[in-house]
């Protein structure tokens, strides 16, 4: 079962509360030994990748838990598609992410929402050598030197990539996305707009939503 509130995962209750009215279910789980059994990873034969396989399994445990709540197949294998994105049951959209300690998943029924992306990172500063690569001038001004907020911008851009890439294969770069953390919006260089819901607590989490027709 995915942790609901903090118990052994981090507290993502505020994120869950913000997303539930939009029809999006999100959850987190501390990655544990044995979680690798939850995913028939194509890298199974490579023992060096145990941590990664464990994280992938943990994310799928969280996702399946929520698929059950949506009335979808709670045993769905969720294999990786050739692009790397997970393949969801018919009528479902979703996204997975993991850092070294936690796995997260967000799922919804396809309908008004066309795409979802999620990312998670520890609440630590964005390494200085990444700031100029990831943030544009407006984002640097808005984050006012707050290195953890800068990392949240990074997390948001990764979430946007995961929401958009499965839709049309757009190969987004950081410079193609402008994040407005205050407005809860991401703008793409092609004019498209995504809604952003973010959490800055023990972990940094961003969920990017593509509304149909937006
Ligand atoms: C997809 C990507 C953003 C994932 O980020 P990451 O930090 O490596 O790993 P995360 O733990 O956050 O996410 C991994 C999950 O992303 C998902 N994912 C991978 N490729 C994906 C894609 N093309 N579309 C959507 N989701 C994808 C998978 O579910 C994966 O989990 P799994 O391996 O257990 O199945 C990254 O690997 C990537 O492909 N980047 C290239 C593009 C880029 O960086 N552009 C600049 C950012 S805008």
Coordinates of C-alpha atoms and ligand atoms in Angstrom, one line a residue:
X1 CA 0.0 0.0 0.0
X2 CA 1.4 3.5 -0.8
X3 CA 1.8 5.7 2.2
X4 CA -1.1 8.2 2.6
X5 CA 0.5 10.6 5.0
X6 CA 4.1 10.6 6.0
X7 CA 4.1 7.3 7.8
X8 CA 7.1 5.8 6.1
X9 CA 7.1 8.0 3.1
X10 CA 7.2 11.8 3.1
X11 CA 4.1 13.8 3.7
X12 CA 2.5 14.4 0.3
X13 CA -1.0 15.0 1.7
X14 CA -1.0 18.6 0.5
X15 CA -0.2 17.5 -3.0
X16 CA -2.9 14.8 -2.8
X17 CA -5.4 17.3 -1.6
X18 CA -4.6 19.8 -4.4
X19 CA -4.8 17.1 -7.1
X20 CA -7.8 15.1 -6.0
X21 CA -10.4 17.7 -7.2
X22 CA -8.7 17.5 -10.6
X23 CA -9.2 13.8 -10.7
X24 CA -5.5 13.0 -10.2
X25 CA -4.3 10.5 -7.7
X26 CA -0.7 10.8 -6.4
X27 CA 1.2 8.8 -3.8
X28 CA 4.7 8.1 -2.5
X29 CA 6.6 5.2 -1.1
X30 CA 10.0 4.7 0.6
X31 CA 11.9 2.4 -1.7
X32 CA 12.5 -0.9 0.1
X33 CA 14.4 -4.2 -0.4
X34 CA 12.2 -6.5 -2.3
X35 CA 10.4 -3.8 -4.3
X36 CA 12.3 -4.9 -7.4
X37 CA 10.0 -7.9 -7.5
X38 CA 7.1 -5.6 -8.5
X39 CA 8.5 -5.0 -12.0
X40 CA 9.7 -7.4 -14.7
X41 CA 12.5 -5.0 -15.6
X42 CA 14.3 -5.7 -18.9
X43 CA 17.5 -5.0 -17.0
X44 CA 16.8 -7.9 -14.7
X45 CA 20.0 -9.7 -15.5
X46 CA 22.2 -6.7 -14.5
X47 CA 22.9 -6.9 -10.8
X48 CA 24.6 -3.5 -10.8
X49 CA 21.2 -2.0 -11.5
X50 CA 19.5 -3.4 -8.4
X51 CA 18.9 0.0 -6.8
X52 CA 17.3 1.3 -10.0
X53 CA 15.2 -1.8 -10.5
X54 CA 14.1 -1.5 -6.8
X55 CA 13.1 2.1 -7.5
X56 CA 11.2 1.2 -10.6
X57 CA 9.3 -1.5 -8.7
X58 CA 8.4 0.9 -5.9
X59 CA 7.0 3.4 -8.3
X60 CA 4.8 0.7 -9.9
X61 CA 3.6 -0.4 -6.4
X62 CA 2.4 3.1 -5.8
X63 CA 0.9 3.4 -9.3
X64 CA -1.0 0.1 -9.1
X65 CA -2.4 1.0 -5.7
X66 CA -4.0 4.1 -7.3
X67 CA -5.0 2.3 -10.5
X68 CA -7.2 0.1 -8.2
X69 CA -8.8 3.3 -6.8
X70 CA -9.6 4.4 -10.4
X71 CA -11.2 1.0 -11.1
X72 CA -8.5 0.1 -13.5
X73 CA -6.3 -3.1 -13.5
X74 CA -4.4 -2.9 -10.2
X75 CA -2.1 -5.7 -11.4
X76 CA -1.1 -3.9 -14.7
X77 CA 2.5 -4.7 -15.6
X78 CA 3.3 -1.1 -16.6
X79 CA 6.1 -2.0 -18.9
X80 CA 8.5 0.7 -20.3
X81 CA 7.6 1.8 -23.9
X82 CA 10.4 2.3 -26.3
X83 CA 10.6 6.0 -25.3
X84 CA 11.1 5.0 -21.7
X85 CA 7.6 6.2 -20.6
X86 CA 5.4 3.6 -18.8
X87 CA 2.6 2.0 -20.8
X88 CA -0.7 2.5 -19.0
X89 CA -3.9 0.5 -19.2
X90 CA -6.5 1.7 -21.7
X91 CA -8.2 5.0 -20.6
X92 CA -5.5 5.8 -18.0
X93 CA -2.7 8.4 -18.1
X94 CA 0.1 8.6 -15.5
X95 CA 3.7 9.2 -14.7
X96 CA 6.4 7.7 -12.4
X97 CA 9.5 9.1 -10.8
X98 CA 12.0 8.1 -8.2
X99 CA 15.0 9.5 -6.4
X100 CA 17.4 7.4 -4.3
X101 CA 15.0 7.1 -1.4
X102 CA 11.4 7.6 -2.6
X103 CA 9.2 6.6 -5.5
X104 CA 6.2 8.6 -6.6
X105 CA 3.4 8.0 -9.1
X106 CA 0.5 10.1 -10.4
X107 CA -2.5 8.6 -12.4
X108 CA -5.8 9.8 -13.7
X109 CA -8.5 8.8 -16.2
X110 CA -7.9 10.1 -19.7
X111 CA -10.6 12.7 -20.6
X112 CA -10.3 16.4 -19.8
X113 CA -6.7 15.6 -19.0
X114 CA -4.5 14.5 -21.9
X115 CA -1.2 14.1 -20.0
X116 CA 0.5 13.9 -16.6
X117 CA 4.2 14.2 -15.6
X118 CA 5.7 13.8 -12.1
X119 CA 9.2 14.2 -10.7
X120 CA 10.7 14.0 -7.3
X121 CA 14.1 15.1 -5.9
X122 CA 15.5 15.7 -2.4
X123 CA 15.0 19.2 -1.1
X124 CA 18.6 20.2 -1.6
X125 CA 20.2 23.0 -3.6
X126 CA 20.4 22.7 -7.4
X127 CA 24.1 22.2 -8.1
X128 CA 25.6 25.6 -9.1
X129 CA 26.8 24.3 -12.5
X130 CA 23.2 23.4 -13.5
X131 CA 21.6 26.8 -12.6
X132 CA 22.5 28.5 -15.9
X133 CA 21.6 25.4 -17.9
X134 CA 18.2 24.8 -16.3
X135 CA 16.9 28.3 -15.4
X136 CA 16.3 31.2 -17.8
X137 CA 16.8 34.8 -16.7
X138 CA 13.2 35.2 -15.6
X139 CA 13.3 32.0 -13.5
X140 CA 16.6 33.1 -11.9
X141 CA 15.0 36.4 -11.0
X142 CA 11.9 34.8 -9.6
X143 CA 13.8 32.3 -7.4
X144 CA 16.0 35.1 -6.0
X145 CA 19.1 32.9 -5.4
X146 CA 17.1 30.4 -3.4
X147 CA 18.9 27.2 -4.5
X148 CA 16.2 24.8 -3.3
X149 CA 13.6 26.8 -5.3
X150 CA 16.0 26.6 -8.3
X151 CA 15.9 22.8 -7.8
X152 CA 12.1 22.9 -7.7
X153 CA 12.2 24.6 -11.2
X154 CA 14.4 21.7 -12.4
X155 CA 11.9 19.2 -10.9
X156 CA 9.0 21.1 -12.6
X157 CA 10.8 21.0 -16.0
X158 CA 11.4 17.3 -15.7
X159 CA 7.7 16.8 -14.9
X160 CA 6.7 18.9 -17.9
X161 CA 9.0 16.7 -20.1
X162 CA 7.3 13.6 -18.9
X163 CA 3.8 15.0 -19.5
X164 CA 4.6 16.2 -23.0
X165 CA 7.0 13.7 -24.5
X166 CA 4.5 10.7 -24.5
X167 CA 1.9 12.9 -26.3
X168 CA 3.9 13.8 -29.4
X169 CA 7.6 13.0 -28.9
X170 CA 8.5 16.6 -28.6
X171 CA 12.2 16.6 -27.6
X172 CA 12.1 19.4 -25.1
X173 CA 15.2 21.1 -23.7
X174 CA 15.2 23.1 -20.5
X175 CA 15.2 26.4 -22.5
X176 CA 12.0 25.4 -24.2
X177 CA 10.0 25.5 -20.9
X178 CA 9.4 28.5 -18.7
X179 CA 8.2 27.7 -15.2
X180 CA 6.1 30.1 -13.1
X181 CA 6.1 28.5 -9.7
X182 CA 3.9 31.3 -8.2
X183 CA 1.3 31.0 -10.9
X184 CA 1.4 27.2 -11.1
X185 CA 2.0 27.3 -14.8
X186 CA 4.5 26.1 -17.3
X187 CA 4.7 27.6 -20.8
X188 CA 6.3 25.9 -23.7
X189 CA 8.1 27.7 -26.5
X190 CA 5.4 26.5 -28.9
X191 CA 2.8 28.4 -26.9
X192 CA 1.3 25.4 -25.0
X193 CA 0.5 25.9 -21.3
X194 CA 0.5 23.3 -18.6
X195 CA -0.8 23.5 -15.0
X196 CA 1.7 22.8 -12.3
X197 CA 1.1 21.5 -8.8
X198 CA 4.3 21.5 -6.6
X199 CA 5.3 20.4 -3.1
X200 CA 8.4 21.8 -1.4
X201 CA 8.7 19.8 1.9
X202 CA 11.1 17.0 2.8
X203 CA 11.0 16.2 -0.9
X204 CA 10.5 18.4 -3.9
X205 CA 7.7 17.1 -6.1
X206 CA 6.1 18.6 -9.2
X207 CA 3.1 17.3 -11.1
X208 CA 2.5 18.8 -14.6
X209 CA -0.9 18.5 -16.2
X210 CA -1.8 18.9 -19.8
X211 CA -5.4 19.8 -20.3
X212 CA -7.1 18.6 -23.4
X213 CA -7.0 21.4 -26.0
X214 CA -4.7 23.6 -24.0
Ligands
LIG1 C1 12.6 11.1 -18.8 C2 13.6 11.8 -17.9 C3 13.1 13.2 -17.7 C4 13.5 11.0 -16.6 O1 14.2 11.6 -15.5 P1 15.2 10.8 -14.5 O2 15.6 11.9 -13.6 O3 16.2 10.1 -15.3 O4 14.4 9.7 -13.7 P2 13.1 9.8 -12.8 O5 13.2 8.9 -11.7 O6 12.7 11.2 -12.6 O7 12.0 9.2 -13.8 C5 12.1 7.9 -14.3 C6 10.8 7.6 -14.9 O8 10.5 8.5 -16.0 C7 9.6 7.8 -16.8 N1 10.1 8.1 -18.2 C8 11.2 7.7 -18.8 N2 11.2 8.2 -20.1 C9 10.1 8.9 -20.2 C10 9.5 9.6 -21.3 N3 10.1 9.8 -22.5 N4 8.3 10.2 -21.1 C11 7.6 10.1 -19.9 N5 8.1 9.4 -18.9 C12 9.3 8.8 -19.0 C13 9.7 6.3 -16.5 O9 8.5 5.9 -15.9 C14 10.9 6.2 -15.6 O10 10.7 5.2 -14.6 P3 11.1 3.7 -14.8 O11 12.5 3.7 -15.5 O12 11.0 3.1 -13.5 O13 10.0 3.2 -15.8 C15 15.0 11.8 -18.4 O14 15.6 10.6 -18.2 C16 15.1 12.1 -19.9 O15 14.9 11.3 -20.7 N6 15.6 13.3 -20.2 C17 16.0 13.7 -21.5 C18 15.3 14.9 -21.9 C19 15.7 16.1 -21.0 O16 16.4 15.9 -20.0 N7 15.3 17.3 -21.4 C20 15.5 18.4 -20.5 C21 14.4 18.4 -19.5 S1 13.1 19.4 -20.1

